[in-house]
Short mmCIF file of C-alpha atoms in Angstrom, two decimals:
data_model
loop_
_atom_site.label_atom_id
_atom_site.label_comp_id
_atom_site.label_asym_id
_atom_site.label_seq_id
_atom_site.Cartn_x
_atom_site.Cartn_y
_atom_site.Cartn_z
CA MET A 74 109.43 89.96 86.64
CA ILE A 75 111.64 87.01 87.45
CA ASP A 76 114.00 88.22 85.45
CA LYS A 77 113.95 91.57 86.62
CA ILE A 78 116.67 92.76 89.04
CA PRO A 79 115.94 94.93 91.66
CA LYS A 80 117.88 98.33 92.03
CA LEU A 81 118.47 97.49 95.49
CA ALA A 82 120.79 94.93 94.09
CA ALA A 83 123.24 97.45 92.91
CA VAL A 84 122.94 99.00 96.31
CA VAL A 85 124.24 96.02 97.68
CA GLU A 86 127.20 95.59 95.28
CA VAL A 87 128.45 99.33 96.34
CA LEU A 88 128.24 98.24 100.09
CA SER A 89 130.36 94.97 99.50
CA ASP A 90 132.64 97.39 97.66
CA MET A 91 133.00 99.47 100.41
CA ARG A 92 133.66 96.90 103.00
CA ARG A 93 136.24 95.50 100.38
CA ASN A 94 137.80 98.77 100.09
CA GLY A 95 137.87 99.30 104.11
CA VAL A 96 135.76 102.09 104.12
CA ILE A 97 132.95 100.38 106.60
CA GLY A 98 132.95 97.58 108.22
CA GLU A 99 129.94 95.60 109.47
CA ASN A 100 126.70 96.93 108.00
CA ALA A 101 123.10 96.15 107.49
CA ILE A 102 119.99 97.35 106.13
CA GLY A 103 117.44 98.60 108.85
CA GLY A 104 114.20 101.01 108.92
CA ALA A 105 111.35 100.50 106.73
CA VAL A 106 112.75 98.34 104.11
CA ALA A 107 114.03 95.86 106.57
CA ALA A 108 110.57 95.74 107.78
CA ALA A 109 109.23 95.24 104.21
CA LEU A 110 111.61 92.44 103.70
CA TYR A 111 109.92 90.57 107.00
CA SER A 112 106.35 91.38 106.17
CA GLN A 113 105.15 93.04 103.08
CA PRO A 114 106.44 95.63 100.88
CA ILE A 115 104.78 99.36 102.14
CA SER A 116 105.84 102.72 100.62
CA THR A 117 109.55 103.86 101.82
CA ILE A 118 111.36 106.30 100.40
CA ASP A 119 114.40 105.95 101.44
CA LEU A 120 117.18 103.34 102.98
CA ASP A 121 119.02 103.29 105.88
CA ILE A 122 122.05 101.19 106.22
CA PHE A 123 123.64 101.04 109.81
CA PHE A 124 127.00 100.39 109.88
CA LEU A 125 130.16 100.25 111.97
CA PHE A 126 133.80 101.53 110.70
CA ASP A 127 136.56 98.63 111.17
CA PRO A 128 138.93 99.87 112.93
CA PRO A 129 136.70 101.84 114.85
CA GLN A 130 137.76 105.54 114.75
CA PRO A 131 139.48 107.10 117.57
CA GLY A 132 138.27 109.53 119.67
CA LEU A 133 134.66 110.84 120.81
CA ILE A 134 134.18 113.04 117.67
CA LEU A 135 132.36 110.69 114.99
CA SER A 136 133.18 111.46 110.99
CA LEU A 137 131.41 110.45 108.54
CA GLU A 138 134.22 111.55 105.83
CA PRO A 139 135.59 108.51 104.72
CA VAL A 140 131.95 107.49 103.49
CA TYR A 141 131.31 110.77 101.90
CA LYS A 142 134.93 110.59 100.23
CA TYR A 143 134.11 107.15 98.59
CA PHE A 144 130.71 108.70 97.02
CA LYS A 145 132.42 112.17 95.88
CA GLU A 146 135.55 110.05 94.18
CA ARG A 147 132.51 108.31 92.36
CA ASP A 148 130.51 111.01 91.21
CA TYR A 149 127.60 110.39 93.30
CA THR A 150 125.04 112.63 93.75
CA PHE A 151 124.24 114.40 97.49
CA ASP A 152 121.51 115.53 98.62
CA LYS A 153 121.73 116.72 102.20
CA ASP A 154 122.12 113.54 104.67
CA PHE A 155 121.53 111.56 101.84
CA ILE A 156 123.36 109.97 98.91
CA TYR A 157 121.75 108.49 95.40
CA VAL A 158 122.77 105.06 94.72
CA ALA A 159 120.81 103.57 91.98
CA GLY A 160 117.99 105.52 92.54
CA TRP A 161 117.59 105.00 96.43
CA PRO A 162 118.34 107.64 98.93
CA VAL A 163 120.54 106.14 101.33
CA GLN A 164 121.45 107.43 104.53
CA PHE A 165 124.15 105.94 106.27
CA ILE A 166 123.65 105.67 110.17
CA GLU A 167 126.83 104.94 112.21
CA SER A 168 125.82 102.65 115.17
CA SER A 169 128.66 102.49 117.63
CA HIS A 170 127.15 104.95 119.98
CA ASP A 171 123.90 103.14 120.95
CA PRO A 172 124.05 99.54 122.60
CA LEU A 173 120.77 98.54 120.63
CA TRP A 174 122.01 99.36 117.33
CA THR A 175 125.14 97.82 117.95
CA ASP A 176 123.41 94.53 119.45
CA ALA A 177 121.24 94.74 116.17
CA LEU A 178 124.14 94.89 113.75
CA LYS A 179 125.66 91.67 115.67
CA ASN A 180 122.81 90.08 115.17
CA ALA A 181 121.71 91.05 112.05
CA ARG A 182 120.03 87.86 109.62
CA VAL A 183 121.45 87.04 106.23
CA ILE A 184 118.58 87.18 103.44
CA LYS A 185 119.62 86.68 99.55
CA ILE A 186 118.70 89.73 97.36
CA ASN A 187 119.75 88.94 93.66
CA ASN A 188 121.45 85.62 94.90
CA ALA A 189 123.69 87.89 96.84
CA ASP A 190 123.83 87.93 100.98
CA VAL A 191 122.48 90.77 102.71
CA LYS A 192 122.34 91.36 106.43
CA VAL A 193 119.07 92.80 107.38
CA LEU A 194 118.82 94.35 111.20
CA PRO A 195 116.52 91.54 113.28
CA PRO A 196 113.02 92.49 113.89
CA GLU A 197 112.92 92.31 117.14
CA HIS A 198 115.61 95.23 117.06
CA LEU A 199 113.70 97.17 114.40
CA ALA A 200 110.45 97.09 116.68
CA ALA A 201 113.13 98.21 119.82
CA MET A 202 114.15 101.02 117.32
CA TRP A 203 110.73 102.57 116.49
CA ALA A 204 109.82 102.41 119.92
CA GLY A 205 112.62 104.41 121.05
CA THR A 206 112.26 107.20 118.93
CA GLY A 207 108.51 107.51 119.28
CA LEU A 208 107.85 105.83 115.82
CA ARG A 209 109.69 108.71 114.08
CA LYS A 210 112.09 108.28 111.69
CA ILE A 211 115.78 107.27 113.19
CA CYS A 212 117.93 109.80 111.76
CA MET B 38 87.56 98.50 87.34
CA SER B 39 84.95 101.12 86.21
CA GLY B 40 82.13 102.14 87.63
CA GLU B 41 80.54 101.56 91.55
CA ILE B 42 80.98 98.25 93.20
CA SER B 43 77.58 96.11 92.65
CA ARG B 44 76.03 92.90 92.24
CA GLU B 45 76.14 93.24 88.81
CA ASN B 46 79.68 94.36 88.08
CA PHE B 47 81.02 92.03 90.79
CA PRO B 48 82.11 88.31 89.86
CA MET B 49 80.38 87.44 92.95
CA ASN B 50 78.69 83.85 93.97
CA THR B 51 75.12 83.26 92.28
CA SER B 52 73.92 81.90 95.85
CA SER B 53 71.32 83.72 97.96
CA GLU B 54 74.09 85.12 100.01
CA LYS B 55 73.77 88.86 101.07
CA PHE B 56 76.68 90.92 98.63
CA ASP B 57 79.09 92.13 101.21
CA PRO B 58 81.68 94.43 99.15
CA ILE B 59 83.65 95.27 102.43
CA GLY B 60 84.32 92.08 103.51
CA ASP B 61 84.87 91.60 99.84
CA LEU B 62 87.44 94.25 99.83
CA ARG B 63 88.87 92.99 103.18
CA ARG B 64 89.27 89.13 101.70
CA ARG B 65 91.09 90.52 98.82
CA LYS B 66 93.12 92.46 100.52
CA ALA B 67 94.07 89.69 103.12
CA ASN B 68 94.68 87.19 99.80
CA PHE B 69 97.30 89.99 98.66
CA ARG B 70 98.88 90.32 101.94
CA ASN B 71 99.74 86.51 102.01
CA TYR B 72 100.79 86.61 99.08
CA VAL B 73 103.34 89.28 99.42
CA ARG B 74 104.56 87.99 102.05
CA ASP B 75 104.90 84.85 100.70
CA LEU B 76 107.80 86.55 98.37
CA SER B 77 111.12 86.13 98.06
CA PRO B 78 113.01 89.00 99.42
CA THR B 79 114.32 89.77 96.06
CA GLN B 80 110.64 89.62 94.41
CA LYS B 81 109.53 91.79 97.93
CA ILE B 82 112.00 94.60 96.58
CA LEU B 83 110.81 94.36 93.44
CA GLU B 84 107.27 94.81 94.51
CA LEU B 85 108.44 97.91 96.92
CA GLU B 86 110.47 99.37 93.89
CA ALA B 87 107.29 98.64 91.82
CA LEU B 88 105.28 100.35 94.54
CA GLN B 89 107.38 103.71 94.89
CA GLU B 90 107.15 104.01 91.29
CA ARG B 91 103.15 103.68 91.73
CA PHE B 92 102.84 105.86 94.85
CA TYR B 93 104.77 109.15 92.96
CA GLU B 94 103.03 108.90 90.01
CA LEU B 95 99.70 109.00 92.06
CA MET B 96 100.79 112.24 94.11
CA LYS B 97 101.92 113.90 90.89
CA VAL B 98 98.82 113.35 89.69
CA ARG B 99 97.27 114.90 92.51
CA GLU B 100 99.98 117.68 92.46
CA GLU B 101 99.05 118.41 88.73
CA ASN B 102 95.08 118.47 90.00
CA GLY B 103 95.44 121.12 92.44
CA GLY B 104 96.31 118.70 95.14
CA LEU B 105 98.74 118.39 97.97
CA PRO B 106 102.04 119.04 96.47
CA VAL B 107 104.69 115.89 96.38
CA PRO B 108 106.20 115.85 99.73
CA ASP B 109 109.91 116.69 100.20
CA GLY B 110 110.77 113.45 100.54
CA TRP B 111 109.13 111.99 97.03
CA ARG B 112 110.73 115.11 95.11
CA ARG B 113 114.13 113.53 96.56
CA TRP B 114 113.52 109.85 95.42
CA HIS B 115 112.28 111.02 92.27
CA LYS B 116 115.37 113.20 91.83
CA ALA B 117 117.36 110.01 93.06
CA GLN B 118 115.73 107.90 89.81
CA SER B 119 117.46 110.30 87.47
CA THR B 120 120.73 109.58 88.91
CA ILE B 121 120.98 105.75 88.26
CA LYS B 122 124.03 104.79 86.67
CA ARG B 123 123.26 102.64 83.54
#
């Protein structure tokens, strides 16, 4: 297992590529996967990526089209709000409209997965997010 | 492990201490939790991904044996595995 590379590492590479190409700006892993990284692995199905556009989109109506365009151009599979990346159903959550989410991104912690730096939302913010949604899934 | 949990097939100590299978399970769970909490992030993710595979297999077996169907979210996960780019 020491030599095995997690599939999540491939997702991390994609996120880095998206940032290099200006598709997204600041981003971090949230949700149950983030919680698993702070505690113990708990069975969870999908991966939530909280992010900001850089530069921010003008106007009041937000569009995730730049994100979808990136994946469509590279023939990734879509399933409603999810994009299948390296075996992970990934959901991108734009975070500029929520002060808690924005603050969480600003204070994201850096960890290493397969020697790559990965940002993860802080545990205190994760707890506040879940409390705010009544422990329902953030979508 | 096969068969029932009993004094005969459990590697317990030989003292006169009363056999406590629930207490022993709790201890083993706690040991495992302590072990996984100390793993590196990479190892935790590997454990998580292995857990997903085992969990899905269990649900598939359950469904195939007349039990509850595999939930939609897990069907989505399984579908995502087939899209892994090699």
